[in-house]
PDB file of N, CA and C in Angstrom:
ATOM      1  N   MET A 284       0.017  27.928  -6.388  1.00 73.00           N
ATOM      2  CA  MET A 284      -1.432  27.982  -6.448  1.00 73.00           C
ATOM      3  C   MET A 284      -1.982  27.482  -5.117  1.00 73.00           C
ATOM      4  N   HIS A 285      -2.643  28.362  -4.421  1.00 86.00           N
ATOM      5  CA  HIS A 285      -3.169  28.025  -3.111  1.00 86.00           C
ATOM      6  C   HIS A 285      -4.678  27.817  -3.186  1.00 86.00           C
ATOM      7  N   VAL A 286      -5.155  26.837  -2.412  1.00 84.00           N
ATOM      8  CA  VAL A 286      -6.585  26.549  -2.351  1.00 84.00           C
ATOM      9  C   VAL A 286      -7.067  26.972  -0.971  1.00 84.00           C
ATOM     10  N   SER A 287      -8.070  27.837  -0.945  1.00 93.00           N
ATOM     11  CA  SER A 287      -8.568  28.324   0.342  1.00 93.00           C
ATOM     12  C   SER A 287      -9.605  27.357   0.908  1.00 93.00           C
ATOM     13  N   VAL A 288      -9.972  27.607   2.133  1.00 93.00           N
ATOM     14  CA  VAL A 288     -10.942  26.759   2.827  1.00 93.00           C
ATOM     15  C   VAL A 288     -12.312  26.851   2.152  1.00 93.00           C
ATOM     16  N   THR A 289     -12.687  28.042   1.721  1.00 94.00           N
ATOM     17  CA  THR A 289     -14.004  28.186   1.080  1.00 94.00           C
ATOM     18  C   THR A 289     -14.047  27.428  -0.244  1.00 94.00           C
ATOM     19  N   GLN A 290     -12.954  27.432  -0.990  1.00 95.00           N
ATOM     20  CA  GLN A 290     -12.921  26.670  -2.238  1.00 95.00           C
ATOM     21  C   GLN A 290     -13.040  25.170  -1.967  1.00 95.00           C
ATOM     22  N   LEU A 291     -12.392  24.679  -0.913  1.00 93.00           N
ATOM     23  CA  LEU A 291     -12.500  23.265  -0.546  1.00 93.00           C
ATOM     24  C   LEU A 291     -13.931  22.899  -0.151  1.00 93.00           C
ATOM     25  N   LEU A 292     -14.604  23.799   0.570  1.00 95.00           N
ATOM     26  CA  LEU A 292     -15.992  23.539   0.963  1.00 95.00           C
ATOM     27  C   LEU A 292     -16.920  23.505  -0.247  1.00 95.00           C
ATOM     28  N   VAL A 293     -16.698  24.374  -1.217  1.00 95.00           N
ATOM     29  CA  VAL A 293     -17.505  24.369  -2.435  1.00 95.00           C
ATOM     30  C   VAL A 293     -17.287  23.075  -3.208  1.00 95.00           C
ATOM     31  N   ILE A 294     -16.031  22.638  -3.324  1.00 93.00           N
ATOM     32  CA  ILE A 294     -15.734  21.381  -4.019  1.00 93.00           C
ATOM     33  C   ILE A 294     -16.385  20.214  -3.301  1.00 93.00           C
ATOM     34  N   LEU A 295     -16.315  20.179  -1.980  1.00 90.00           N
ATOM     35  CA  LEU A 295     -16.946  19.117  -1.196  1.00 90.00           C
ATOM     36  C   LEU A 295     -18.454  19.099  -1.405  1.00 90.00           C
ATOM     37  N   ALA A 296     -19.084  20.270  -1.431  1.00 92.00           N
ATOM     38  CA  ALA A 296     -20.527  20.345  -1.650  1.00 92.00           C
ATOM     39  C   ALA A 296     -20.904  19.818  -3.036  1.00 92.00           C
ATOM     40  N   ILE A 297     -20.130  20.157  -4.043  1.00 92.00           N
ATOM     41  CA  ILE A 297     -20.404  19.672  -5.407  1.00 92.00           C
ATOM     42  C   ILE A 297     -20.256  18.157  -5.472  1.00 92.00           C
ATOM     43  N   VAL A 298     -19.216  17.623  -4.843  1.00 89.00           N
ATOM     44  CA  VAL A 298     -19.003  16.168  -4.834  1.00 89.00           C
ATOM     45  C   VAL A 298     -20.153  15.470  -4.125  1.00 89.00           C
ATOM     46  N   LEU A 299     -20.630  16.030  -3.029  1.00 88.00           N
ATOM     47  CA  LEU A 299     -21.757  15.429  -2.305  1.00 88.00           C
ATOM     48  C   LEU A 299     -23.024  15.433  -3.150  1.00 88.00           C
ATOM     49  N   VAL A 300     -23.262  16.500  -3.890  1.00 90.00           N
ATOM     50  CA  VAL A 300     -24.458  16.583  -4.733  1.00 90.00           C
ATOM     51  C   VAL A 300     -24.366  15.587  -5.884  1.00 90.00           C
ATOM     52  N   VAL A 301     -23.197  15.482  -6.499  1.00 90.00           N
ATOM     53  CA  VAL A 301     -23.033  14.615  -7.664  1.00 90.00           C
ATOM     54  C   VAL A 301     -23.089  13.142  -7.264  1.00 90.00           C
ATOM     55  N   PHE A 302     -22.345  12.757  -6.233  1.00 86.00           N
ATOM     56  CA  PHE A 302     -22.232  11.341  -5.883  1.00 86.00           C
ATOM     57  C   PHE A 302     -23.203  10.890  -4.801  1.00 86.00           C
ATOM     58  N   GLY A 303     -23.564  11.743  -3.912  1.00 88.00           N
ATOM     59  CA  GLY A 303     -24.435  11.357  -2.811  1.00 88.00           C
ATOM     60  C   GLY A 303     -23.633  10.780  -1.661  1.00 88.00           C
ATOM     61  N   THR A 304     -24.210  10.835  -0.465  1.00 83.00           N
ATOM     62  CA  THR A 304     -23.472  10.398   0.732  1.00 83.00           C
ATOM     63  C   THR A 304     -23.300   8.885   0.776  1.00 83.00           C
ATOM     64  N   LYS A 305     -24.294   8.134   0.294  1.00 85.00           N
ATOM     65  CA  LYS A 305     -24.201   6.676   0.363  1.00 85.00           C
ATOM     66  C   LYS A 305     -23.063   6.157  -0.504  1.00 85.00           C
ATOM     67  N   ARG A 306     -22.945   6.666  -1.717  1.00 87.00           N
ATOM     68  CA  ARG A 306     -21.887   6.214  -2.613  1.00 87.00           C
ATOM     69  C   ARG A 306     -20.515   6.625  -2.070  1.00 87.00           C
ATOM     70  N   LEU A 307     -20.399   7.832  -1.517  1.00 83.00           N
ATOM     71  CA  LEU A 307     -19.127   8.273  -0.949  1.00 83.00           C
ATOM     72  C   LEU A 307     -18.728   7.411   0.244  1.00 83.00           C
ATOM     73  N   ARG A 308     -19.721   7.002   1.036  1.00 86.00           N
ATOM     74  CA  ARG A 308     -19.447   6.130   2.171  1.00 86.00           C
ATOM     75  C   ARG A 308     -18.913   4.786   1.687  1.00 86.00           C
ATOM     76  N   ASN A 309     -19.521   4.243   0.614  1.00 90.00           N
ATOM     77  CA  ASN A 309     -19.055   2.974   0.057  1.00 90.00           C
ATOM     78  C   ASN A 309     -17.652   3.103  -0.517  1.00 90.00           C
ATOM     79  N   VAL A 310     -17.390   4.194  -1.212  1.00 88.00           N
ATOM     80  CA  VAL A 310     -16.064   4.412  -1.791  1.00 88.00           C
ATOM     81  C   VAL A 310     -15.027   4.534  -0.672  1.00 88.00           C
ATOM     82  N   GLY A 311     -15.357   5.233   0.377  1.00 86.00           N
ATOM     83  CA  GLY A 311     -14.439   5.374   1.512  1.00 86.00           C
ATOM     84  C   GLY A 311     -14.139   4.045   2.170  1.00 86.00           C
ATOM     85  N   GLY A 312     -15.167   3.221   2.340  1.00 90.00           N
ATOM     86  CA  GLY A 312     -14.961   1.893   2.928  1.00 90.00           C
ATOM     87  C   GLY A 312     -14.124   1.002   2.035  1.00 90.00           C
ATOM     88  N   ASP A 313     -14.376   1.053   0.732  1.00 92.00           N
ATOM     89  CA  ASP A 313     -13.588   0.253  -0.210  1.00 92.00           C
ATOM     90  C   ASP A 313     -12.130   0.702  -0.234  1.00 92.00           C
ATOM     91  N   LEU A 314     -11.920   2.004  -0.208  1.00 91.00           N
ATOM     92  CA  LEU A 314     -10.559   2.540  -0.208  1.00 91.00           C
ATOM     93  C   LEU A 314      -9.826   2.133   1.075  1.00 91.00           C
ATOM     94  N   GLY A 315     -10.497   2.219   2.203  1.00 92.00           N
ATOM     95  CA  GLY A 315      -9.892   1.812   3.469  1.00 92.00           C
ATOM     96  C   GLY A 315      -9.542   0.330   3.480  1.00 92.00           C
ATOM     97  N   GLY A 316     -10.433  -0.505   2.944  1.00 93.00           N
ATOM     98  CA  GLY A 316     -10.158  -1.937   2.868  1.00 93.00           C
ATOM     99  C   GLY A 316      -8.986  -2.245   1.954  1.00 93.00           C
ATOM    100  N   ALA A 317      -8.887  -1.514   0.845  1.00 94.00           N
ATOM    101  CA  ALA A 317      -7.781  -1.722  -0.085  1.00 94.00           C
ATOM    102  C   ALA A 317      -6.452  -1.339   0.551  1.00 94.00           C
ATOM    103  N   ILE A 318      -6.433  -0.242   1.272  1.00 94.00           N
ATOM    104  CA  ILE A 318      -5.205   0.189   1.939  1.00 94.00           C
ATOM    105  C   ILE A 318      -4.805  -0.812   3.011  1.00 94.00           C
ATOM    106  N   LYS A 319      -5.788  -1.309   3.762  1.00 94.00           N
ATOM    107  CA  LYS A 319      -5.504  -2.287   4.818  1.00 94.00           C
ATOM    108  C   LYS A 319      -4.932  -3.568   4.238  1.00 94.00           C
ATOM    109  N   SER A 320      -5.518  -4.085   3.152  1.00 93.00           N
ATOM    110  CA  SER A 320      -5.004  -5.317   2.568  1.00 93.00           C
ATOM    111  C   SER A 320      -3.648  -5.097   1.905  1.00 93.00           C
ATOM    112  N   PHE A 321      -3.390  -3.903   1.361  1.00 93.00           N
ATOM    113  CA  PHE A 321      -2.083  -3.600   0.793  1.00 93.00           C
ATOM    114  C   PHE A 321      -1.015  -3.599   1.881  1.00 93.00           C
ATOM    115  N   ARG A 322      -1.307  -2.988   3.001  1.00 92.00           N
ATOM    116  CA  ARG A 322      -0.344  -2.974   4.107  1.00 92.00           C
ATOM    117  C   ARG A 322      -0.082  -4.384   4.619  1.00 92.00           C
ATOM    118  N   GLN A 323      -1.133  -5.197   4.720  1.00 92.00           N
ATOM    119  CA  GLN A 323      -0.974  -6.578   5.176  1.00 92.00           C
ATOM    120  C   GLN A 323      -0.119  -7.369   4.198  1.00 92.00           C
ATOM    121  N   ALA A 324      -0.322  -7.172   2.900  1.00 90.00           N
ATOM    122  CA  ALA A 324       0.472  -7.875   1.897  1.00 90.00           C
ATOM    123  C   ALA A 324       1.937  -7.446   1.962  1.00 90.00           C
ATOM    124  N   MET A 325       2.186  -6.169   2.180  1.00 89.00           N
ATOM    125  CA  MET A 325       3.560  -5.696   2.311  1.00 89.00           C
ATOM    126  C   MET A 325       4.228  -6.319   3.532  1.00 89.00           C
ATOM    127  N   LYS A 326       3.492  -6.404   4.624  1.00 87.00           N
ATOM    128  CA  LYS A 326       4.015  -6.993   5.852  1.00 87.00           C
ATOM    129  C   LYS A 326       4.315  -8.475   5.655  1.00 87.00           C
ATOM    130  N   ASP A 327       3.409  -9.195   5.008  1.00 85.00           N
ATOM    131  CA  ASP A 327       3.622 -10.613   4.735  1.00 85.00           C
ATOM    132  C   ASP A 327       4.790 -10.817   3.782  1.00 85.00           C
ATOM    133  N   GLY A 328       4.942  -9.950   2.803  1.00 80.00           N
ATOM    134  CA  GLY A 328       6.044 -10.043   1.853  1.00 80.00           C
ATOM    135  C   GLY A 328       7.388  -9.840   2.519  1.00 80.00           C
ATOM    136  N   GLU A 329       7.458  -8.916   3.465  1.00 76.00           N
ATOM    137  CA  GLU A 329       8.711  -8.677   4.181  1.00 76.00           C
ATOM    138  C   GLU A 329       9.077  -9.875   5.047  1.00 76.00           C
ATOM    139  N   GLU A 330       8.073 -10.487   5.684  1.00 74.00           N
ATOM    140  CA  GLU A 330       8.337 -11.650   6.524  1.00 74.00           C
ATOM    141  C   GLU A 330       8.806 -12.835   5.691  1.00 74.00           C
ATOM    142  N   SER A 331       8.175 -13.057   4.546  1.00 73.00           N
ATOM    143  CA  SER A 331       8.565 -14.185   3.712  1.00 73.00           C
ATOM    144  C   SER A 331       9.904 -13.929   3.030  1.00 73.00           C
ATOM    145  N   ALA A 332      10.236 -12.680   2.736  1.00 66.00           N
ATOM    146  CA  ALA A 332      11.526 -12.360   2.125  1.00 66.00           C
ATOM    147  C   ALA A 332      12.652 -12.606   3.119  1.00 66.00           C
ATOM    148  N   GLY A 333      12.413 -12.350   4.370  1.00 62.00           N
ATOM    149  CA  GLY A 333      13.420 -12.609   5.399  1.00 62.00           C
ATOM    150  C   GLY A 333      13.677 -14.094   5.564  1.00 62.00           C
ATOM    151  N   ASP A 334      12.646 -14.916   5.415  1.00 58.00           N
ATOM    152  CA  ASP A 334      12.788 -16.358   5.542  1.00 58.00           C
ATOM    153  C   ASP A 334      13.492 -16.949   4.330  1.00 58.00           C
ATOM    154  N   SER A 335      13.208 -16.454   3.146  1.00 52.00           N
ATOM    155  CA  SER A 335      13.744 -17.052   1.929  1.00 52.00           C
ATOM    156  C   SER A 335      15.225 -16.748   1.725  1.00 52.00           C
ATOM    157  N   LYS A 336      15.752 -15.733   2.377  1.00 52.00           N
ATOM    158  CA  LYS A 336      17.163 -15.402   2.211  1.00 52.00           C
ATOM    159  C   LYS A 336      18.060 -16.491   2.800  1.00 52.00           C
ATOM    160  N   GLU A 337      17.590 -17.169   3.839  1.00 54.00           N
ATOM    161  CA  GLU A 337      18.404 -18.157   4.517  1.00 54.00           C
ATOM    162  C   GLU A 337      18.241 -19.549   3.923  1.00 54.00           C
ATOM    163  N   LYS A 338      17.193 -19.812   3.177  1.00 59.00           N
ATOM    164  CA  LYS A 338      16.943 -21.123   2.621  1.00 59.00           C
ATOM    165  C   LYS A 338      17.573 -21.244   1.243  1.00 59.00           C
ATOM    166  N   ILE A 339      18.061 -22.433   0.932  1.00 58.00           N
ATOM    167  CA  ILE A 339      18.586 -22.708  -0.401  1.00 58.00           C
ATOM    168  C   ILE A 339      17.656 -23.710  -1.055  1.00 58.00           C
ATOM    169  N   ILE A 340      17.184 -23.365  -2.221  1.00 62.00           N
ATOM    170  CA  ILE A 340      16.265 -24.222  -2.958  1.00 62.00           C
ATOM    171  C   ILE A 340      17.091 -25.143  -3.843  1.00 62.00           C
ATOM    172  N   ASP A 341      16.655 -26.408  -3.992  1.00 69.00           N
ATOM    173  CA  ASP A 341      17.362 -27.349  -4.855  1.00 69.00           C
ATOM    174  C   ASP A 341      17.486 -26.770  -6.253  1.00 69.00           C
ATOM    175  N   GLY A 342      18.693 -26.808  -6.787  1.00 67.00           N
ATOM    176  CA  GLY A 342      18.930 -26.309  -8.126  1.00 67.00           C
ATOM    177  C   GLY A 342      19.200 -24.822  -8.181  1.00 67.00           C
ATOM    178  N   GLU A 343      19.150 -24.156  -7.060  1.00 58.00           N
ATOM    179  CA  GLU A 343      19.389 -22.721  -7.042  1.00 58.00           C
ATOM    180  C   GLU A 343      20.889 -22.452  -7.040  1.00 58.00           C
ATOM    181  N   VAL A 344      21.307 -21.476  -7.798  1.00 66.00           N
ATOM    182  CA  VAL A 344      22.706 -21.099  -7.841  1.00 66.00           C
ATOM    183  C   VAL A 344      22.925 -20.020  -6.809  1.00 66.00           C
ATOM    184  N   SER A 345      23.854 -20.271  -5.888  1.00 62.00           N
ATOM    185  CA  SER A 345      24.142 -19.273  -4.875  1.00 62.00           C
ATOM    186  C   SER A 345      25.599 -18.824  -5.022  1.00 62.00           C
ATOM    187  N   PRO A 346      25.882 -17.567  -4.730  1.00 67.00           N
ATOM    188  CA  PRO A 346      27.250 -17.067  -4.890  1.00 67.00           C
ATOM    189  C   PRO A 346      28.177 -17.701  -3.858  1.00 67.00           C
ATOM    190  N   LYS A 347      29.424 -17.935  -4.264  1.00 68.00           N
ATOM    191  CA  LYS A 347      30.411 -18.487  -3.332  1.00 68.00           C
ATOM    192  C   LYS A 347      30.883 -17.392  -2.401  1.00 68.00           C
ATOM    193  N   LYS A 348      31.130 -17.798  -1.188  1.00 68.00           N
ATOM    194  CA  LYS A 348      31.691 -16.849  -0.231  1.00 68.00           C
ATOM    195  C   LYS A 348      33.188 -16.762  -0.462  1.00 68.00           C
ATOM    196  N   LYS A 349      33.728 -15.580  -0.332  1.00 68.00           N
ATOM    197  CA  LYS A 349      35.155 -15.406  -0.523  1.00 68.00           C
ATOM    198  C   LYS A 349      35.894 -16.030   0.653  1.00 68.00           C
ATOM    199  N   GLU A 350      36.861 -16.871   0.331  1.00 64.00           N
ATOM    200  CA  GLU A 350      37.642 -17.512   1.368  1.00 64.00           C
ATOM    201  C   GLU A 350      38.955 -16.747   1.561  1.00 64.00           C
ATOM    202  N   GLU A 351      39.340 -16.583   2.786  1.00 64.00           N
ATOM    203  CA  GLU A 351      40.585 -15.892   3.066  1.00 64.00           C
ATOM    204  C   GLU A 351      41.744 -16.859   2.894  1.00 64.00           C
ATOM    205  N   VAL A 352      42.801 -16.400   2.259  1.00 56.00           N
ATOM    206  CA  VAL A 352      43.962 -17.263   2.009  1.00 56.00           C
ATOM    207  C   VAL A 352      45.032 -16.978   3.008  1.00 56.00           C
TER     208      VAL A 352
END
């Protein structure tokens, strides 16, 4: 199922009439902010995961390393 350019323009015109430009602008800004904070959280999570792999917490069970005989 292919969507042509004219069909996309008609859909865009209907969305503009229903929601208005001001509301679409607000939705776009909110969506952009959400994506930005999601990316930042992913970046922070990766950094903290790298740090926690090397630390041992009191009471934490860690696997024994295999010793060569």
